[in-house]
Tab-separated table of C-alpha atoms and ligand atoms in Angstrom:
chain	number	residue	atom	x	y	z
A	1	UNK	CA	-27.245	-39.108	-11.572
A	2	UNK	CA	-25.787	-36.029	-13.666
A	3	UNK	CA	-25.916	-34.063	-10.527
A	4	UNK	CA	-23.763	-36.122	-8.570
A	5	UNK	CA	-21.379	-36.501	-11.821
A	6	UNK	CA	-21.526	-32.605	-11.303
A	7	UNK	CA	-20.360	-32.683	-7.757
A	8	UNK	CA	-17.696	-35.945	-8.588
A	9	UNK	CA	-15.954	-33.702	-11.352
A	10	UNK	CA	-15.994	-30.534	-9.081
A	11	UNK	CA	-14.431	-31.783	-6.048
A	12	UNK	CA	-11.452	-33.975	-8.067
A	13	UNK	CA	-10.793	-30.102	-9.688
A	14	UNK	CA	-10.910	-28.373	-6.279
A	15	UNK	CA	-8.206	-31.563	-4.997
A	16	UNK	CA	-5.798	-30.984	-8.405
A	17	UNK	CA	-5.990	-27.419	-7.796
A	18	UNK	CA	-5.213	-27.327	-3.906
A	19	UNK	CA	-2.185	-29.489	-5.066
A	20	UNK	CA	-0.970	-27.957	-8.247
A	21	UNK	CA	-0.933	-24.864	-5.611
A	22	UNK	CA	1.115	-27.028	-3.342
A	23	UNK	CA	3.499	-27.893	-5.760
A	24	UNK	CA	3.810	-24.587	-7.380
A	25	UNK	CA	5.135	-23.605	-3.898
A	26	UNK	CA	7.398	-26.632	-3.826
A	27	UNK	CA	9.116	-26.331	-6.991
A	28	UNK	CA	12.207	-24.458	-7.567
A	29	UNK	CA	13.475	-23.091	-11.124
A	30	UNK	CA	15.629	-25.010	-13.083
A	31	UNK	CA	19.223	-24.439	-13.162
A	32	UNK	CA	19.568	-21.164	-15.562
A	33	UNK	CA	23.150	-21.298	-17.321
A	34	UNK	CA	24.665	-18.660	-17.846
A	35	UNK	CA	27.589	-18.182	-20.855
A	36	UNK	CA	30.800	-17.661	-18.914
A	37	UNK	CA	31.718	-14.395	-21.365
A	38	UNK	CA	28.297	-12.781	-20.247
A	39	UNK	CA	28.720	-13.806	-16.386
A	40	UNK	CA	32.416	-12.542	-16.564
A	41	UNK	CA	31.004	-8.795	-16.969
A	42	UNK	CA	31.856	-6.906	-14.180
A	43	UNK	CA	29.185	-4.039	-12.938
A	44	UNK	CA	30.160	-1.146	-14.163
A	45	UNK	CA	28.085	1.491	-11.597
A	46	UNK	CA	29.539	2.103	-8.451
A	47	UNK	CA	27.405	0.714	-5.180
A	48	UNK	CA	26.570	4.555	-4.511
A	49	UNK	CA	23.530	5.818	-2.234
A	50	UNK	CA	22.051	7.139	-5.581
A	51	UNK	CA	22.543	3.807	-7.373
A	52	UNK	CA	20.383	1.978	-4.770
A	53	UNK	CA	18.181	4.284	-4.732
A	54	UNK	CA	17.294	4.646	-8.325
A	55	UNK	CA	17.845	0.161	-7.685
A	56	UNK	CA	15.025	1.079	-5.438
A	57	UNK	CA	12.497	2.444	-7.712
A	58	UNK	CA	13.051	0.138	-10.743
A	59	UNK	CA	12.531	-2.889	-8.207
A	60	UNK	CA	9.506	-1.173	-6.909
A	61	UNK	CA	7.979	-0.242	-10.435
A	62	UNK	CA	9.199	-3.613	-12.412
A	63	UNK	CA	9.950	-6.428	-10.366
A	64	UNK	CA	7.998	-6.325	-6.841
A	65	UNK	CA	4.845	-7.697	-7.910
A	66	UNK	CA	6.694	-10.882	-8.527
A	67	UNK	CA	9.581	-11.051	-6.429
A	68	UNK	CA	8.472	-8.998	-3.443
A	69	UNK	CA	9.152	-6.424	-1.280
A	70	UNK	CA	11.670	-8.177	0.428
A	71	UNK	CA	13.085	-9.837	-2.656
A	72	UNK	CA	12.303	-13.579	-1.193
A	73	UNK	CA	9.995	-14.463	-4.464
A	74	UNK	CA	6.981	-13.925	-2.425
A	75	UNK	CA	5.179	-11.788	-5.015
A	76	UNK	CA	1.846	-12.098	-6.417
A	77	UNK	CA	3.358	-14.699	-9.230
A	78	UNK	CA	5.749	-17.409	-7.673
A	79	UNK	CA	9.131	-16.253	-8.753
A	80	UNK	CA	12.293	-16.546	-7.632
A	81	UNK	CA	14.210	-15.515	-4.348
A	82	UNK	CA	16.966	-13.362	-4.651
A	83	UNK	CA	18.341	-13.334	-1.289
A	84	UNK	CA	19.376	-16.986	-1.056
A	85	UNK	CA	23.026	-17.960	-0.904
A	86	UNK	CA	22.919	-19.325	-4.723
A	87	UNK	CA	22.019	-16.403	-5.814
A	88	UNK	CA	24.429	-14.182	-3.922
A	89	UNK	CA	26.868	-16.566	-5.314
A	90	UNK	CA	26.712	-15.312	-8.643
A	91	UNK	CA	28.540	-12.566	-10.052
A	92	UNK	CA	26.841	-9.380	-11.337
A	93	UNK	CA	27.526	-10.479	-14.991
A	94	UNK	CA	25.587	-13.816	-14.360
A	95	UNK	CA	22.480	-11.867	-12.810
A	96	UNK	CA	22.977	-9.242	-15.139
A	97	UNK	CA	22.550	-11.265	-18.172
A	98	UNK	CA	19.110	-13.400	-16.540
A	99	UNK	CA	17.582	-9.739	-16.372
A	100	UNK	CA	18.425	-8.488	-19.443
A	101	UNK	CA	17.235	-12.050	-21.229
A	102	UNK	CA	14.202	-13.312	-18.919
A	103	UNK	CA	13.073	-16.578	-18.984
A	104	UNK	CA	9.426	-18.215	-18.822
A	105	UNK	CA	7.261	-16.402	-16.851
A	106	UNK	CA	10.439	-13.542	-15.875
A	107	UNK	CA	9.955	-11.133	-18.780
A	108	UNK	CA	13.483	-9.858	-19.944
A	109	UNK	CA	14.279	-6.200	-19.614
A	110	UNK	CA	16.426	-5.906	-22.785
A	111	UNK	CA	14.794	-2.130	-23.602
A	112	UNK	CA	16.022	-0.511	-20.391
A	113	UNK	CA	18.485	1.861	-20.251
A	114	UNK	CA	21.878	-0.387	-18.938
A	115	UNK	CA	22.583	1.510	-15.977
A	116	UNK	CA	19.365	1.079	-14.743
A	117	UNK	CA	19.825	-2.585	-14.888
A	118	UNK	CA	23.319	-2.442	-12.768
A	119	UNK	CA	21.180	-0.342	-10.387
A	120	UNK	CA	18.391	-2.778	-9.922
A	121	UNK	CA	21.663	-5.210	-9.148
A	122	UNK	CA	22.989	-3.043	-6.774
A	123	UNK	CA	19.795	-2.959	-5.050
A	124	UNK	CA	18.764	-6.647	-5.202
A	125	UNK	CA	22.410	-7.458	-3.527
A	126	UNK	CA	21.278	-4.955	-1.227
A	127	UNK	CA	18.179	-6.630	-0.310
A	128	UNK	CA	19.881	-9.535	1.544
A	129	UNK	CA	22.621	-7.233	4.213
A	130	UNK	CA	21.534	-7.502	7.411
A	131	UNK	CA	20.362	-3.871	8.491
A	132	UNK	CA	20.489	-3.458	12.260
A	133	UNK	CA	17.936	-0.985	12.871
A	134	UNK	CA	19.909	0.629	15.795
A	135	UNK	CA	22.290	1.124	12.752
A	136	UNK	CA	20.184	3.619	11.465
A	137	UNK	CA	20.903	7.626	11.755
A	138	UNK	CA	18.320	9.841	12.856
A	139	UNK	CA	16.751	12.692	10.922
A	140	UNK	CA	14.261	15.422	11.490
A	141	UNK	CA	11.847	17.714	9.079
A	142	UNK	CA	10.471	20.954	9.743
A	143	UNK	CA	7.997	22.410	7.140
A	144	UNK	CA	8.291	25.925	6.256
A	145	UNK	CA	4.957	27.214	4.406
A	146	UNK	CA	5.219	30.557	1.898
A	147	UNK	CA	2.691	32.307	0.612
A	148	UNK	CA	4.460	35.357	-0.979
A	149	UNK	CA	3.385	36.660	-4.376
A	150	UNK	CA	0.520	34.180	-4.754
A	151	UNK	CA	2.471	31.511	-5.112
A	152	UNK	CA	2.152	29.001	-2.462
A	153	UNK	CA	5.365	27.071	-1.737
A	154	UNK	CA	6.264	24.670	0.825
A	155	UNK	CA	9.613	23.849	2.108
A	156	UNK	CA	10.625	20.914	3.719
A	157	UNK	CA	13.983	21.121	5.883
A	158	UNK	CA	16.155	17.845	6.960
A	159	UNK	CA	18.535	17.837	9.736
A	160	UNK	CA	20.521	15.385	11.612
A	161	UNK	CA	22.415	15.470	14.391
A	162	UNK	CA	26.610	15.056	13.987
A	163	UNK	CA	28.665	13.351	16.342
A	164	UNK	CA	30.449	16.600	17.226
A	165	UNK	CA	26.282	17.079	19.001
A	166	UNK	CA	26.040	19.917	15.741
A	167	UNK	CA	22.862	20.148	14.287
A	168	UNK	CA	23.416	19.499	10.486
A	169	UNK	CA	21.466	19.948	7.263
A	170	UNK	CA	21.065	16.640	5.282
A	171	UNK	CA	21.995	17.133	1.519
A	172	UNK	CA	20.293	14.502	-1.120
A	173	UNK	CA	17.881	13.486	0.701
A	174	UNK	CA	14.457	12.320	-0.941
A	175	UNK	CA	11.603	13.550	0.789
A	176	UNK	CA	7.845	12.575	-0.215
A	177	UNK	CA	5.688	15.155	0.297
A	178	UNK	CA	1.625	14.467	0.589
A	179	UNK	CA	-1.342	16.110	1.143
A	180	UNK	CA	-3.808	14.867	3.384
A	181	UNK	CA	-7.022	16.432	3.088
A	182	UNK	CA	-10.239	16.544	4.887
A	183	UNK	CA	-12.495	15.359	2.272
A	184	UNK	CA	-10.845	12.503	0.045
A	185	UNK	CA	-9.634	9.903	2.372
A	186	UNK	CA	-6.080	8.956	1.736
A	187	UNK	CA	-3.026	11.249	0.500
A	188	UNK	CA	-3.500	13.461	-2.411
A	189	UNK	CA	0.954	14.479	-3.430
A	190	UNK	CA	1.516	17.627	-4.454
A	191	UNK	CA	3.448	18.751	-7.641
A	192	UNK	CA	6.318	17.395	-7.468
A	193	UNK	CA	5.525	14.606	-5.311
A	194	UNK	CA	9.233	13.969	-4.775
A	195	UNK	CA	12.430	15.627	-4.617
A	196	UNK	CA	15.775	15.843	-2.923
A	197	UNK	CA	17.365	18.106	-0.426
A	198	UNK	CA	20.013	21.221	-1.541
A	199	UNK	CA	23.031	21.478	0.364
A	200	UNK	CA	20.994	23.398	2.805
A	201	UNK	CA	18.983	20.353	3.285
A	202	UNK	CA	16.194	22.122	1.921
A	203	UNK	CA	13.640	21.272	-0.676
A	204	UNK	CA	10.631	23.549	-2.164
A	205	UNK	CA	7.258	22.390	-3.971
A	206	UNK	CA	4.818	24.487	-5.612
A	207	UNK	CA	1.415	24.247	-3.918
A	208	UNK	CA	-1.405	22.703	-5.515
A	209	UNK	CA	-4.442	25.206	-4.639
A	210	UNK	CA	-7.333	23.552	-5.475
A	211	UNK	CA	-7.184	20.826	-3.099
A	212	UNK	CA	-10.632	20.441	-0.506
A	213	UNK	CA	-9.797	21.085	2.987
A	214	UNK	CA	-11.972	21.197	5.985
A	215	UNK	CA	-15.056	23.436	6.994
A	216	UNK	CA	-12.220	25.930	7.058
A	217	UNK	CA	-10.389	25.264	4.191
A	218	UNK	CA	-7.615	23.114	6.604
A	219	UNK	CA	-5.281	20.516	5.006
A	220	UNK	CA	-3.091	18.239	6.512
A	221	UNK	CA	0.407	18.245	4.867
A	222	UNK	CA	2.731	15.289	5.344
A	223	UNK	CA	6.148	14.979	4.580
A	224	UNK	CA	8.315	12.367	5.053
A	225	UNK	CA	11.474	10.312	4.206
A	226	UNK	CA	12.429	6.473	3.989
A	227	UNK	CA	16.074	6.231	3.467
A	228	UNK	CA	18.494	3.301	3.799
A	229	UNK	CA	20.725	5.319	5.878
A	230	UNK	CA	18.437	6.933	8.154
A	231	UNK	CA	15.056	5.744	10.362
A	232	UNK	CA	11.836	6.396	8.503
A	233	UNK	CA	10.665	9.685	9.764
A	234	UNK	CA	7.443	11.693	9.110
A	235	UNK	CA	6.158	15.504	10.070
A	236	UNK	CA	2.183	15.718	9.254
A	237	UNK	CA	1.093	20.087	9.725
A	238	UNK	CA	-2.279	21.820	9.218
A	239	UNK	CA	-2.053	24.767	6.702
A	240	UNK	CA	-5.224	26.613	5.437
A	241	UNK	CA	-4.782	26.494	2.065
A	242	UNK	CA	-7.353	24.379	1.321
A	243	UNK	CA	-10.499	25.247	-0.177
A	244	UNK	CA	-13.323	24.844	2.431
A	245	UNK	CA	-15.458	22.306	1.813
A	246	UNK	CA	-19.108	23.065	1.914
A	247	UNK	CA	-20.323	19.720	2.580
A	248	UNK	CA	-19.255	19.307	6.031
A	249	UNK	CA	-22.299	19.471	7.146
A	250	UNK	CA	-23.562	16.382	6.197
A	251	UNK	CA	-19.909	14.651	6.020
A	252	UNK	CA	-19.325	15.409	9.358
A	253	UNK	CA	-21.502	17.117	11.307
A	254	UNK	CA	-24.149	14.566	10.997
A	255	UNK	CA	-21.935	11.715	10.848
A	256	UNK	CA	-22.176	8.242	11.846
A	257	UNK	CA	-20.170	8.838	14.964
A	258	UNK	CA	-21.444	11.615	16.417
A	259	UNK	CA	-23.857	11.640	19.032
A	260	UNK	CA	-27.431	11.676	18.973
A	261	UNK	CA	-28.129	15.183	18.115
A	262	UNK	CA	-26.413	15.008	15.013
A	263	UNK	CA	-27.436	11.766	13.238
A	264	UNK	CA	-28.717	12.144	9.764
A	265	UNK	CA	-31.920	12.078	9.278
A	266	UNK	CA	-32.103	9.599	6.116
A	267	UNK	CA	-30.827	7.298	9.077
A	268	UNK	CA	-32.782	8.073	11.618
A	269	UNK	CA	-35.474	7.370	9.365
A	270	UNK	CA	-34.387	4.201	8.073
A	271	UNK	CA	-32.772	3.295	11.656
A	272	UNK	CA	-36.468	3.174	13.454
A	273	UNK	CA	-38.017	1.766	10.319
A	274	UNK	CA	-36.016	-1.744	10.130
A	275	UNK	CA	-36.600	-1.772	13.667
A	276	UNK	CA	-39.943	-1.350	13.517
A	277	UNK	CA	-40.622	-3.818	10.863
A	278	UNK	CA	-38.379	-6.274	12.903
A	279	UNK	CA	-40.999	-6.156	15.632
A	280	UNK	CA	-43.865	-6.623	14.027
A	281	UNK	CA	-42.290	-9.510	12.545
A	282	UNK	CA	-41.584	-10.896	15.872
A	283	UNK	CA	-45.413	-10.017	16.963
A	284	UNK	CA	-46.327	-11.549	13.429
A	285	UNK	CA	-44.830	-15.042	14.264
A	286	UNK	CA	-45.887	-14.795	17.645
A	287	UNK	CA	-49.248	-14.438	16.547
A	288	UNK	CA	-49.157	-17.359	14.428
A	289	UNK	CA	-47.478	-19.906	16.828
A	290	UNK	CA	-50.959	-18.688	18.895
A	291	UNK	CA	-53.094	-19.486	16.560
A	292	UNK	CA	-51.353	-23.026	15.550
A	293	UNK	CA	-51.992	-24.004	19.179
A	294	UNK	CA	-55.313	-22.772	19.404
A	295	UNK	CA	-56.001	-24.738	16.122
A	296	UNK	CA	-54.101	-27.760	17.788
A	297	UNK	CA	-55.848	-27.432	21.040
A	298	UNK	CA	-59.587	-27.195	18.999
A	299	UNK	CA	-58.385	-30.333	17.041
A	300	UNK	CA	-57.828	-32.523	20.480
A	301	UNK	CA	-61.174	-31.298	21.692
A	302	UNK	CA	-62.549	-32.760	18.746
A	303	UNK	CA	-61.207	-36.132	18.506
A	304	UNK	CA	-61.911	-36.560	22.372
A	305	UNK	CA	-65.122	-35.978	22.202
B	1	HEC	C1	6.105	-11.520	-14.110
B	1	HEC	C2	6.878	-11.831	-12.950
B	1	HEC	C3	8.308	-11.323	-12.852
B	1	HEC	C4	8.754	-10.022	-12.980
B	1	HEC	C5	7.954	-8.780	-13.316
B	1	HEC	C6	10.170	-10.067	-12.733
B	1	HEC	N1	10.562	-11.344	-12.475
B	1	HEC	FE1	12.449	-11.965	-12.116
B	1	HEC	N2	11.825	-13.907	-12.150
B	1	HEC	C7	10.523	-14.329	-12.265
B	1	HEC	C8	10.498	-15.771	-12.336
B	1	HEC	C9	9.249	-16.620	-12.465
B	1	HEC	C10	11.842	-16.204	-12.271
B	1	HEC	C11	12.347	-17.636	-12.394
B	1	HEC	C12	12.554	-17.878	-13.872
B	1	HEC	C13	13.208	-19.196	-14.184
B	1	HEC	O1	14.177	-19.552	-13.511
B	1	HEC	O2	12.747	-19.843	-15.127
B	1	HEC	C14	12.646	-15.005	-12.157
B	1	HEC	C15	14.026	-15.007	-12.071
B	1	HEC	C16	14.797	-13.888	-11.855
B	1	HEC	C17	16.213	-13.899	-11.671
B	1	HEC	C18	17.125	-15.114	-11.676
B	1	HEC	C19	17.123	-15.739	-10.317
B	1	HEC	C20	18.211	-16.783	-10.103
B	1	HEC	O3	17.974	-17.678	-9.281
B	1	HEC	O4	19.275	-16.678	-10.717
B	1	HEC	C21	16.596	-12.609	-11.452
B	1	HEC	C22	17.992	-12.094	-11.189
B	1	HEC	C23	15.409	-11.782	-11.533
B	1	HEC	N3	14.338	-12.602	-11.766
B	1	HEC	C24	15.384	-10.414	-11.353
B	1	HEC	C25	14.301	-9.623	-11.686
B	1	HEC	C26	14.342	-8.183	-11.734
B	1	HEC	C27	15.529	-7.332	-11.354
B	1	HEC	C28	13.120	-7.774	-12.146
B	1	HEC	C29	12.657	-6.356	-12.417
B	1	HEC	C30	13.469	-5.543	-13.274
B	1	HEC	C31	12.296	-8.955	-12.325
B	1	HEC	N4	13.051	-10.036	-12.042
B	1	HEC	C32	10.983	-8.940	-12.735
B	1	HEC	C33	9.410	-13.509	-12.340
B	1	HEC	C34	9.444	-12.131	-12.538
């Protein structure tokens, strides 16, 4: 009786939360009024390349986990969507002062910095322009590696095209630089992790030298840039400044995928022992539906005779 109480009160919870998930999805905000002084403020930071990018960074730091990548309110906590029409409709002022108050679950940002906030505007108007990929410029990097008086530097150099058919150096450009090395899966950045291009279209970082490479001290060094003005482009080169990692045998040499010859020998081991105690399993139960006939058969001979 209690169990199927149990069961009663655990399937009408699973139903109310399926639909309180529904609904969550359903519901919009109420209306948020704004006071016609505060939505009357005009923005005071210009819609520069710099503005959306620092936009860019705030949005990414403080508000994508809500309102997601995209803006739409597709976050990890239902929020609102900043691309629709309504929202566009509103001036700066209006969006301005939401962000600085919050409301409910939108925290208010009160303690930043004011410019930032006008930034993070910029951006969010940003968010909704159609961009035509085709629209985008094209940009290249070359890496330049320097060892000279044991300091390791790395310089990254972007350069576009003109329309005159000149190539050009890129100027302000942000360019992520990474480190991909043979050991630790994933990208380890190096110090700084991010900076702009000079006039030149050149930026340097200091090396970080006590990064793992390969067998032969090997790294893979990726730099790269996202920009809203140009296509995403990336330049990955091997550099041995690494220093060489004296596990490889057993992290690659003897790996997984390799071929015979080189499989370790904790799974060889334990390779041929499950499948070993798989068969005799197998001749186990075999043995035992045997004997249940035999036992079967003996019992019919009995009762016949
Ligand atoms: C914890 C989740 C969360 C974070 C973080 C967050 N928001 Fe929100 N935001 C919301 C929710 C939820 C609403 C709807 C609030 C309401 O209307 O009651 C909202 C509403 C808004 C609105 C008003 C939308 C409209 O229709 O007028 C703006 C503008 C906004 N957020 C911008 C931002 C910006 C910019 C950031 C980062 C600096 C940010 N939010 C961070 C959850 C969040």
């Amino acid at each position: 009786m209690k169990m199927k109480r149990n069961i009663l009160v655990t399937a009408a919870l699973g139903v109310a939360f399926l639909y309180s998930g529904l609904l969550a999805n359903a519901q919009d905000f109420a209306p948020w009024p704004v006071p016609d002084e505060a939505a009357a403020v005009e923005n005071p930071v210009a819609l520069t390349k710099e503005s959306l990018q620092a936009g860019k960074s705030l949005f990414d730091l403080q508000c994508k986990a809500c309102h997601g990548e995209s803006g739409k309110g597709d976050g990890l906590i239902k929020s609102a969507n900043l691309t629709t029409p309504e929202f566009l409709a509103q001036t700066d002022g209006a969006i301005h002062y939401k962000i600085y108050h919050g409301r409910g679950v939108m925290p208010g940002f009160s303690t930043l910095p004011d410019e930032q906030l006008w930034d993070v505007i910029n951006y969010v108007r940003s968010l909704s322009m159609v961009r035509d990929s085709a629209d985008l410029k094209d940009a290249t990097i070359s890496l330049y590696f320097n060892d000279a008086e044991g300091q390791r530097e790395l310089t990254a150099k972007v350069e576009e095209t003109n329309a005159e058919g000149e190539v050009v150096p890129v100027a302000g450009m942000k360019v992520n630089f990474a480190v991909q090395t043979h050991f630790v899966l994933g990208q380890l950045p190096v110090v700084p992790a991010d900076h702009y291009t000079n006039e030149n279209g050149m930026v340097t970082v200091v090396f970080n030298d006590t990064l793992i490479g390969d067998g032969e001290g090997m790294l893979q060094v990726v730099a790269s840039i996202q920009d809203m003005e140009y296509k995403p482009a990336q330049v990955t080169e091997a550099v041995g400044w690494g220093v060489p990692n004296p596990q490889d045998y057993w992290t690659e040499r003897r790996a997984l995928w390799k071929n015979n010859d080189y499989v370790p020998i904790w799974l060889l081991i334990s390779f041929t022992g499950s499948a070993l105690a798989i068969w005799l399993t197998i001749v186990y139960v075999a043995l035992l539906v045997r004997k249940i006939k035999l036992e079967g058969d003996r019992y019919e001979n009995d009762v016949n005779t």
